[in-house]
Structures are given as structure tokens and as C-alpha cells.
Short mmCIF file of C-alpha atoms and ligand atoms in Angstrom, two decimals:
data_model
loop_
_atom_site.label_atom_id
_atom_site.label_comp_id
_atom_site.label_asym_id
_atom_site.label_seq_id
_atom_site.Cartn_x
_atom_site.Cartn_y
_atom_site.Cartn_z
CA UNK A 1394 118.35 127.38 110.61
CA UNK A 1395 114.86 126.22 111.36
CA UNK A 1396 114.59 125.72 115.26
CA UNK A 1397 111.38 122.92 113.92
CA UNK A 1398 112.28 119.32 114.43
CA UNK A 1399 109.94 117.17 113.27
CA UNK A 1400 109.88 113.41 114.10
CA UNK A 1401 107.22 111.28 112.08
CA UNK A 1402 106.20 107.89 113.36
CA UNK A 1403 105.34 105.65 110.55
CA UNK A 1404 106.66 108.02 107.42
CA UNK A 1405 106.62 104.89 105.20
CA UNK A 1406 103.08 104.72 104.88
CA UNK A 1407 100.97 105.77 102.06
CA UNK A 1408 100.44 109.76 104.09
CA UNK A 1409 103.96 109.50 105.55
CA UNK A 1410 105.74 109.28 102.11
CA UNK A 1411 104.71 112.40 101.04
CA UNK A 1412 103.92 114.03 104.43
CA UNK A 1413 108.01 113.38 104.45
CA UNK A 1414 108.73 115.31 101.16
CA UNK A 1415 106.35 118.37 101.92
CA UNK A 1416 107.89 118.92 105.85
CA UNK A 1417 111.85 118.57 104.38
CA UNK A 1418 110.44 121.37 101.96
CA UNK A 1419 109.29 123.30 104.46
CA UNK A 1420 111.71 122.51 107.26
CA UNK A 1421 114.71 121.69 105.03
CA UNK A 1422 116.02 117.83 104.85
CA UNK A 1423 118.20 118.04 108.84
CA UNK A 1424 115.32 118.97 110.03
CA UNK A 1425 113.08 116.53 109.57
CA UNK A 1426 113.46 112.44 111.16
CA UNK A 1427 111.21 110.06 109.56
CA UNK A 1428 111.06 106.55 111.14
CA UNK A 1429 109.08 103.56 110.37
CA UNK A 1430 108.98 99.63 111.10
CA UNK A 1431 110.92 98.89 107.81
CA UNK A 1432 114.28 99.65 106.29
CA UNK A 1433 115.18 102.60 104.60
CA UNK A 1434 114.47 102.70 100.97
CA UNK A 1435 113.72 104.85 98.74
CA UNK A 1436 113.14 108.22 98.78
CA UNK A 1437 114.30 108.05 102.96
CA UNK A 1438 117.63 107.34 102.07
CA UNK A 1439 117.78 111.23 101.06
CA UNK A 1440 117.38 112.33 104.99
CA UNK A 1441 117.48 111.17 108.57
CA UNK A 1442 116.23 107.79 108.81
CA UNK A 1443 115.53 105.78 111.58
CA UNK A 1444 113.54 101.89 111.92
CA UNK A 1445 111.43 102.76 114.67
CA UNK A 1446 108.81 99.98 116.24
CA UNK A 1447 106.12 102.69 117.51
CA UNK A 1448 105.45 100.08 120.44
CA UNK A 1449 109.01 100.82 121.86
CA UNK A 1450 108.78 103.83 123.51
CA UNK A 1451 111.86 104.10 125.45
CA UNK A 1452 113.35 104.38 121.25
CA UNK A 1453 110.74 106.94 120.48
CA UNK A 1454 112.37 108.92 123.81
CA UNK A 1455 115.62 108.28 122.80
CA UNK A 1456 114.98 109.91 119.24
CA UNK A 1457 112.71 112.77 120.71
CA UNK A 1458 115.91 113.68 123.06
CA UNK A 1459 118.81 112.73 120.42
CA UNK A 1460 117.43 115.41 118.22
CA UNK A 1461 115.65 118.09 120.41
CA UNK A 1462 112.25 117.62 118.53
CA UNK A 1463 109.78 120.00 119.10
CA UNK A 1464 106.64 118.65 116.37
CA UNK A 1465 105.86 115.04 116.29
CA UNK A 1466 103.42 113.51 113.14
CA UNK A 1467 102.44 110.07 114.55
CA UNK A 1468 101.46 108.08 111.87
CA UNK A 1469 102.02 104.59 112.41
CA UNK A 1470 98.76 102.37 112.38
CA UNK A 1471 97.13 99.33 110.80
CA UNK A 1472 94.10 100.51 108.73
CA UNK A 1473 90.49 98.80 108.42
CA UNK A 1474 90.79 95.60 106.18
CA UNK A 1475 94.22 94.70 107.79
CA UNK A 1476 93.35 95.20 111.04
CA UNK A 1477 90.63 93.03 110.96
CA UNK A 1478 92.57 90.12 109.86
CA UNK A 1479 94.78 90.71 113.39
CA UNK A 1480 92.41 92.77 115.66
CA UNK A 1481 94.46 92.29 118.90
CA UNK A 1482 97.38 94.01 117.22
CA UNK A 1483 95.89 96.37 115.50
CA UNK A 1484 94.08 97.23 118.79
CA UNK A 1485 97.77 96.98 120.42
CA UNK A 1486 99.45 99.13 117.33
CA UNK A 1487 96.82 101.85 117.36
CA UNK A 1488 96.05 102.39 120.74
CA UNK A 1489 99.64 101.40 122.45
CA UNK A 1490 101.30 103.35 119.85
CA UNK A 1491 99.08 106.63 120.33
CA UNK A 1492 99.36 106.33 124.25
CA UNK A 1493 103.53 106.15 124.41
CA UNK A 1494 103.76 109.55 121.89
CA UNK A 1495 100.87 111.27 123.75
CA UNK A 1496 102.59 110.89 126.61
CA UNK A 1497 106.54 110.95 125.60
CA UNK A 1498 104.95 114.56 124.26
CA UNK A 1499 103.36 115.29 126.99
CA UNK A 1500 106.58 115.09 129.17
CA UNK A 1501 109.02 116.52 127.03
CA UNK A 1502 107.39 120.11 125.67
CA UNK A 1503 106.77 118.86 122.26
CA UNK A 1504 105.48 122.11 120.92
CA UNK A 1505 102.46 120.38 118.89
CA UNK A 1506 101.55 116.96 117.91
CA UNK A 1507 99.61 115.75 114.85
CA UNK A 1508 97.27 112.10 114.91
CA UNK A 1509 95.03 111.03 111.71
CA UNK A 1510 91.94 109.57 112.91
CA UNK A 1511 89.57 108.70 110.04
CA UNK A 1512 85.78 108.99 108.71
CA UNK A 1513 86.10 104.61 109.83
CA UNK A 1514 85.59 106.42 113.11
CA UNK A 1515 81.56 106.44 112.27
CA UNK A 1516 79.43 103.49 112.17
CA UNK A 1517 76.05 101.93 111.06
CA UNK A 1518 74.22 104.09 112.56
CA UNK A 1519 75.85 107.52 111.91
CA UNK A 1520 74.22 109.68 109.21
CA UNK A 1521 75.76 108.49 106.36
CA UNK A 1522 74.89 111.74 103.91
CA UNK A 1523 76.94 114.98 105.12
CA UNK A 1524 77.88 113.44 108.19
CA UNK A 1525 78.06 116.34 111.00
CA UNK A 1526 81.33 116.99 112.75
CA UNK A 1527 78.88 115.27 116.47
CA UNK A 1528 76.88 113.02 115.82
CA UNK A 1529 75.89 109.49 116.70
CA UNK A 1530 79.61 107.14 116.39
CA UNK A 1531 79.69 103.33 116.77
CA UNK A 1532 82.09 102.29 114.82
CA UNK A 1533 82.22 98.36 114.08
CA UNK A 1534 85.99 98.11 112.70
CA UNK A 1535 88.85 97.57 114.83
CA UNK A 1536 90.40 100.32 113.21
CA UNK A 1537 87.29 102.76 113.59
CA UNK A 1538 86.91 101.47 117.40
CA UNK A 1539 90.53 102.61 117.81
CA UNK A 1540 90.18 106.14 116.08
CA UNK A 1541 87.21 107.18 118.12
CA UNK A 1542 89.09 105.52 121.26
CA UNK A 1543 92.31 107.83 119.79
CA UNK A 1544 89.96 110.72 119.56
CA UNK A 1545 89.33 110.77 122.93
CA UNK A 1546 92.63 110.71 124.24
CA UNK A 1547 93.84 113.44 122.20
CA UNK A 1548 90.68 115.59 123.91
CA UNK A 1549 91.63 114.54 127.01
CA UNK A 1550 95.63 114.91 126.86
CA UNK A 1551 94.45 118.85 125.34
CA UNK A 1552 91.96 119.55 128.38
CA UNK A 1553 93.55 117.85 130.70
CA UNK A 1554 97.89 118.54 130.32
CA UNK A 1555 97.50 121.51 128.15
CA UNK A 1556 99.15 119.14 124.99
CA UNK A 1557 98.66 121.26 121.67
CA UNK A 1558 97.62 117.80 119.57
CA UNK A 1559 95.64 118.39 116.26
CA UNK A 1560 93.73 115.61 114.51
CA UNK A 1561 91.78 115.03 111.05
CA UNK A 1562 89.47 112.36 109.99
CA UNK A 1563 90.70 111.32 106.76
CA UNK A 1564 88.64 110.19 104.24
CA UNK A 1565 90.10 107.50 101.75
CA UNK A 1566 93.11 109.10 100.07
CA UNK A 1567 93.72 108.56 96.79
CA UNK A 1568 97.60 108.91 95.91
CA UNK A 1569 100.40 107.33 93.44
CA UNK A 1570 103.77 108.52 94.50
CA UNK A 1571 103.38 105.81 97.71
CA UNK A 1572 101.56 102.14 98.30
CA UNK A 1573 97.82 101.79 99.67
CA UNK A 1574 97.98 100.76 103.04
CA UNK A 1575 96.35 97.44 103.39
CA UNK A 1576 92.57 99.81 103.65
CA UNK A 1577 88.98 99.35 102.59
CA UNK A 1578 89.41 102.64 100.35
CA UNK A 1579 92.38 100.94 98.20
CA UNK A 1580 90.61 99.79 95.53
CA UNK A 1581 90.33 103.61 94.13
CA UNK A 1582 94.03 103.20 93.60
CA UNK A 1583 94.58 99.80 92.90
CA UNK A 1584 91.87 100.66 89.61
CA UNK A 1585 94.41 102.90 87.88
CA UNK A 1586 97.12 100.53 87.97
CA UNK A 1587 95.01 98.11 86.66
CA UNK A 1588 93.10 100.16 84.11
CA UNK A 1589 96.64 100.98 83.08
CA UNK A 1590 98.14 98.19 82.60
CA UNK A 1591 95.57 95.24 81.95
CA UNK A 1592 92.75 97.50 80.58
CA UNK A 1593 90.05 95.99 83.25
CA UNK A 1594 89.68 96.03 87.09
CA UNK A 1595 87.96 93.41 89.37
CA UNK A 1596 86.57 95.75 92.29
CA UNK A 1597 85.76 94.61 95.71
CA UNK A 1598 83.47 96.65 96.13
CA UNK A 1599 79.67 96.39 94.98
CA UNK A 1600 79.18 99.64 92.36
CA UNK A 1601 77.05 102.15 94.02
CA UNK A 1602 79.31 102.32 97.49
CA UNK A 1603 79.76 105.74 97.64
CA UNK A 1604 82.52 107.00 99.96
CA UNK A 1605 84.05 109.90 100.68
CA UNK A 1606 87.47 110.99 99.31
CA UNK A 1607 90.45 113.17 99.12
CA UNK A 1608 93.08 113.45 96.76
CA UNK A 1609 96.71 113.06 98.20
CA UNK A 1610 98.38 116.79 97.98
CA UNK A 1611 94.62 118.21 99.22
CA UNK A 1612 95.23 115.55 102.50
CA UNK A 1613 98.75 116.70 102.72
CA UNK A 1614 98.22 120.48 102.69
CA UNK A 1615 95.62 119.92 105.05
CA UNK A 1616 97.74 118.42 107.54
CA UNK A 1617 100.23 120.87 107.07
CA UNK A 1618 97.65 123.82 107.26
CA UNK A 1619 95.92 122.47 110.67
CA UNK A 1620 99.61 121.96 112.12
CA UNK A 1621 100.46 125.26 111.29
CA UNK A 1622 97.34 127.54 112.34
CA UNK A 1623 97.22 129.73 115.25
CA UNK A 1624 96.17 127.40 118.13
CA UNK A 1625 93.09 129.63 119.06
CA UNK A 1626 92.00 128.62 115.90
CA UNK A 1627 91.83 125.29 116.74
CA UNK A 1628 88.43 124.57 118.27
CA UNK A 1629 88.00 121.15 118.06
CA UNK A 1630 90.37 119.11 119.93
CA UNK A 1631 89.34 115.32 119.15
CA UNK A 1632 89.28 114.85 115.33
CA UNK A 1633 88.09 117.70 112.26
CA UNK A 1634 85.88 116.03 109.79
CA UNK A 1635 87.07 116.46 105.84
CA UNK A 1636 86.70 115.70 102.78
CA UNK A 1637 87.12 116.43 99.27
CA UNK A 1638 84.49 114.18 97.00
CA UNK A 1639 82.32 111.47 97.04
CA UNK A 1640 81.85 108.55 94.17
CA UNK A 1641 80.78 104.85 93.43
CA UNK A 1642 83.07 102.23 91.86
CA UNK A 1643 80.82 102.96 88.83
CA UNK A 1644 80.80 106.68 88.88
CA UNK A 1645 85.10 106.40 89.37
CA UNK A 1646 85.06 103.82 86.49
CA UNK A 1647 82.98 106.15 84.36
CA UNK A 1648 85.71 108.59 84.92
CA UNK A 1649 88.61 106.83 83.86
CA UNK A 1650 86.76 105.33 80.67
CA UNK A 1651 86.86 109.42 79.24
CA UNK A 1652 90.22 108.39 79.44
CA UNK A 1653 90.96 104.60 78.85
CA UNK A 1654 87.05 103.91 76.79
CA UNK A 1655 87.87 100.46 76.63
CA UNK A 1656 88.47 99.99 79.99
CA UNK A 1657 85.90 97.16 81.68
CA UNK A 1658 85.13 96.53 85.21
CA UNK A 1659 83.87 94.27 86.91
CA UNK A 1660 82.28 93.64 90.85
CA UNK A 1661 83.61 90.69 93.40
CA UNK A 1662 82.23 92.08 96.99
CA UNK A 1663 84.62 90.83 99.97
CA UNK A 1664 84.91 91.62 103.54
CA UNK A 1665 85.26 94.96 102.50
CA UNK A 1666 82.06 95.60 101.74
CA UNK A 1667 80.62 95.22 105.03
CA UNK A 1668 83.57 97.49 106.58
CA UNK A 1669 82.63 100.32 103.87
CA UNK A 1670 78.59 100.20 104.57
CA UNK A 1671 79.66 100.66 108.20
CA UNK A 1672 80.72 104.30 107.04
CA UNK A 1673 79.50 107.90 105.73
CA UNK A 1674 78.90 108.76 101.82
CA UNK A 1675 79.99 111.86 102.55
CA UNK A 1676 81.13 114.05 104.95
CA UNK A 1677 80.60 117.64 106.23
CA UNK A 1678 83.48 119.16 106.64
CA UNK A 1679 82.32 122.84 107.22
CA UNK A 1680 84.15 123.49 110.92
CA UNK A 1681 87.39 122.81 109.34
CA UNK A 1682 86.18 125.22 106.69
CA UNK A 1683 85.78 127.50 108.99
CA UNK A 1684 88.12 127.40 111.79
CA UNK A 1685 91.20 126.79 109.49
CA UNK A 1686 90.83 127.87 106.18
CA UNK A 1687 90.33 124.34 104.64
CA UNK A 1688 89.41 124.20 101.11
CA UNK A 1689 89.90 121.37 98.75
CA UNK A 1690 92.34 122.14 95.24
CA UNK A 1691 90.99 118.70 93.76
CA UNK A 1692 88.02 117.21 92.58
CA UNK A 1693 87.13 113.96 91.44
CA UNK A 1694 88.07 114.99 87.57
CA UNK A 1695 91.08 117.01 88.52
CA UNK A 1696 92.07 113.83 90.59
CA UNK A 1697 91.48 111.38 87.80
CA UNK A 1698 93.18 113.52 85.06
CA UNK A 1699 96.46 114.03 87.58
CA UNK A 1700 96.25 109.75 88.43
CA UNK A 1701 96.46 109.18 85.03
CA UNK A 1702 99.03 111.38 83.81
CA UNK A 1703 101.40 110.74 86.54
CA UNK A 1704 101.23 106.97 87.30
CA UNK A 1705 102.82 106.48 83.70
CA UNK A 1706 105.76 108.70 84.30
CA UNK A 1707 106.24 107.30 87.61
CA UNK A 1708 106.47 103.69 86.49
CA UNK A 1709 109.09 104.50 83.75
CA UNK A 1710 111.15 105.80 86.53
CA UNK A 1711 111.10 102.68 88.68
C1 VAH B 368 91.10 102.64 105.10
N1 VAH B 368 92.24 104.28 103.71
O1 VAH B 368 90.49 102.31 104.08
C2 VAH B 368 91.81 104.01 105.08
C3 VAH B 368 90.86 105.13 105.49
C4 VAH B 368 88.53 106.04 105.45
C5 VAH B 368 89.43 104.95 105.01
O2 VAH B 368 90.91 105.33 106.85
O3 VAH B 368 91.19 101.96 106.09
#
């Protein structure tokens, strides 16, 4: 009997999907309460379920007390391109939402805490090859403004009340076994479907925007691994930088074409594009390297080969 409970805030998402499946195989299914805005569906009507509005924290209290939790995975955010369509909410979202768990945890000796930030935490004017872990942050995004604004509360909620909270910046993930969320990084999912099914891709994206990127199960073990290391490993208190890989539209649709060679694409820049310059190319990820253990099992071809094979199978099932 695992004396873990683990609560996560926004499970439905693109990480919390499969964040979900890894902790009930490490914690075992009663052990584990995944929440989210929406009904259950899915693959959470095999656990504890409960709608949760991350905004109502007197019903994120009453679910940290109802089942004793002692490890909270808060989740729950709007990412770049949809939060700039509703930036007072996605301010509201991101920031209210952080503050009530920070501080439900705080009160009630949650043993640790995890928060993604995100590499949208950098701007314009922050070194955009091998960004360093410090360095020069003005993000531009509503989203990014709220991850370095998160950031900073998880330092000061560590230094300041002693709260064990662990953060990474996550670069785009690339996954299939849950949706994008509504992010600037989407289209390097959206192109398999596509390449798939209709044999060509529109990309909103210009070709050589190079971003940084990490396949699912690498983003997933590293959230387990960070949540799990000693805490005197954990040195950095406000966000670890990682990644996996870097590529271009182009260089992805190269990729896929060793697979699909027919497969076209074609470039329609949106909004997008001016979120994406705002970030790194790539990212150096070397503290988390060093402080705990990170390593990435995926590259860009291991990635592609693994999209591929398993988005097929997957859609047969549905
Ligand atoms: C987004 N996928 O595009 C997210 C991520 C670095 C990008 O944070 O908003």
C-alpha cells in the first residue's frame, strides 16, 4: 500500500494524459486522482476522477483533504497561441491557478509539488542558440510572461516556507497517445496526422524555425525523475532548462519523407510565427544533466520512426 497520493491538476492535457498512466504505474490506480475542467473520458474512467476548475480552490482543498494527498502535479494552464487569443484569462488561469496550489500546499504538508514552466519563458532578446539555464528573460507571450512570473513564485514559496516544489521548462513536446494543447509547437504533431492521412501538410510556421523539442516518454520520465530525486539534489528552485532536439519544419518534413517520400509540404506563417521567433533554437540543458541524472532516450529519428509507427495503430483503435 503506497502511502503516495498524488493529485494532478489538469491530467487531461496533452502531459497530463500520460503523466496519469506513468504515476498509476508507479503508484498503482487508488493512488493516484487526476482532475481536469472536462468530463471524464477516456482512459480516466479507469481511476479516480474528478472535474476540477483549478480557479476554485476551496475544491482543490476539499480533494487535497478527502484523500490525504501528499504529491500534487499542477498542470492546468492555457499555452502560447491560446492564450493570446484571451490574455486576461490565461493571465487569470496561469497565475490564479499556480497561487491557490502553492499555497493549499504550502498549508497542508504536501510532501512535494511539481509546476511545468516552459522554454516560452525566454524572449527576443535571450540567446537563442544553447540558451543558458540564467540568462537575459523577457518573454513577450502571455503564456511566457506567466511562466517566468510562475518561476518566481515557486523560488520564493522554496526560500521562503520551506515548500519542496520542482519545475522544468519544457520544450515543445511531441506526443500521439493525447491532443496538442492549443500551442505554438503543435504543428510538429498536427504534420503526422496529416502526412498520414492526406499525404501533405500546410505548416504555420515559416521552414527554417528551429525550436527545441522533446519527445513525450523523454518529458514524462523527466518529470518523474526530478519528482523523485533526493531533494539536495535539487539546486535550482525556479525552473530546470531541457531539452531533447532541435529542427525546422523543413528538416522534420525531410524526416518523415524517408518514410512517406511523397509527402509535400507547404508554408502559411500565422501569429505563430512571431510567438516562436520570441524563443530559443535550442536549449542547454546541462544543470539538469548534472544535478539529476537527465538524459534524453529519443532523438529526432527515434521520435519520427516511433510517431509513425504508433499513430496508425492508435487510430484503428479509436
Ligand atoms: C506551446 N507546447 O507551444 C507549448 C510549449 C515551448 C512550447 O510550451 O505553447
Amino acid at each position: 500500500m503506497s502511502d503516495t497520493k498524488v493529485l494532478i491538476i489538469g491530467a487531461g492535457g496533452q502531459v497530463g494524459t500520460e503523466l496519469t498512466l506513468a504515476l498509476r504505474e508507479s503508484y498503482g490506480n487508488q493512488n493516484v486522482i487526476a482532475t481536469d475542467i472536462k468530463e471524464a473520458e477516456g482512459i480516466f474512467l479507469d481511476g479516480i476522477y474528478h472535474t476540477l476548475n483549478v480557479l476554485d480552490k476551496d475544491a482543490i482543498l476539499d480533494l487535497v483533504k478527502k484523500y490525504k494527498i501528499t504529491h500534487i502535479y499542477h498542470l492546468a494552464a492555457l499555452l502560447s497561441a491560446t492564450a493570446e487569443k484571451n490574455p486576461m484569462f490565461g493571465w487569470e488561469l496561469n497565475m490564479d491557478g499556480l497561487l491557490h496550489v502553492l499555497n493549499i500546499a504550502k498549508d497542508n504538508g504536501i510532501k512535494r509539488m511539481y509546476w511545468p514552466s516552459s522554454i516560452a519563458a525566454f524572449g527576443p532578446t535571450t540567446p537563442k542558440t544553447n540558451t543558458p539555464q540564467d540568462c537575459v528573460m523577457d518573454p513577450n507571450t502571455v503564456y511566457g510572461i506567466s511562466k517566468q512570473a510562475g518561476e518566481r513564485w515557486c523560488e520564493y514559496y522554496f526560500a521562503k516556507y520551506g515548500l519542496d516544489v520542482r519545475s522544468i521548462r519544457y520544450p515543445g513536446l511531441i506526443s500521439y497517445k493525447s491532443e496538442p494543447g492549443g500551442g505554438t509547437t503543435d504543428y510538429a504533431i498536427h504534420i503526422f496526422y496529416e502526412a498520414l492521412k492526406n499525404g501533405t501538410y500546410e505548416c504555420f510556421l515559416s521552414e527554417d524555425t528551429g525550436l527545441p523539442m522533446l519527445y513525450m516518454p523523454d518529458a514524462i520520465k523527466a518529470t518523474i525523475d526530478i519528482m523523485e530525486a533526493p531533494a539536495e539534489d535539487i539546486k535550482i528552485r525556479s525552473s530546470y532548462n531541457l531539452a531533447g532536439f532541435t529542427f525546422t519544419p523543413k528538416e522534420l518534413a525531410d524526416e518523415i519523407r524517408k518514410h512517406i517520400p511523397e509527402f509535400t509540404i507547404t508554408y502559411k506563417p500565422d501569429f505563430r510565427q512571431g510567438i516562436a521567433n520570441s524563443w530559443p533554437a535550442s536549449i542547454d540543458d546541462s544543470r539538469a544533466r548534472a544535478d539529476w541524472g537527465w538524459k534524453n532516450d529519443y532523438g529526432m529519428t527515434e521520435m519520427v520512426d516511433d510517431m509513425l509507427k504508433n499513430i496508425p495503430v492508435m487510430m484503428e483503435g479509436r
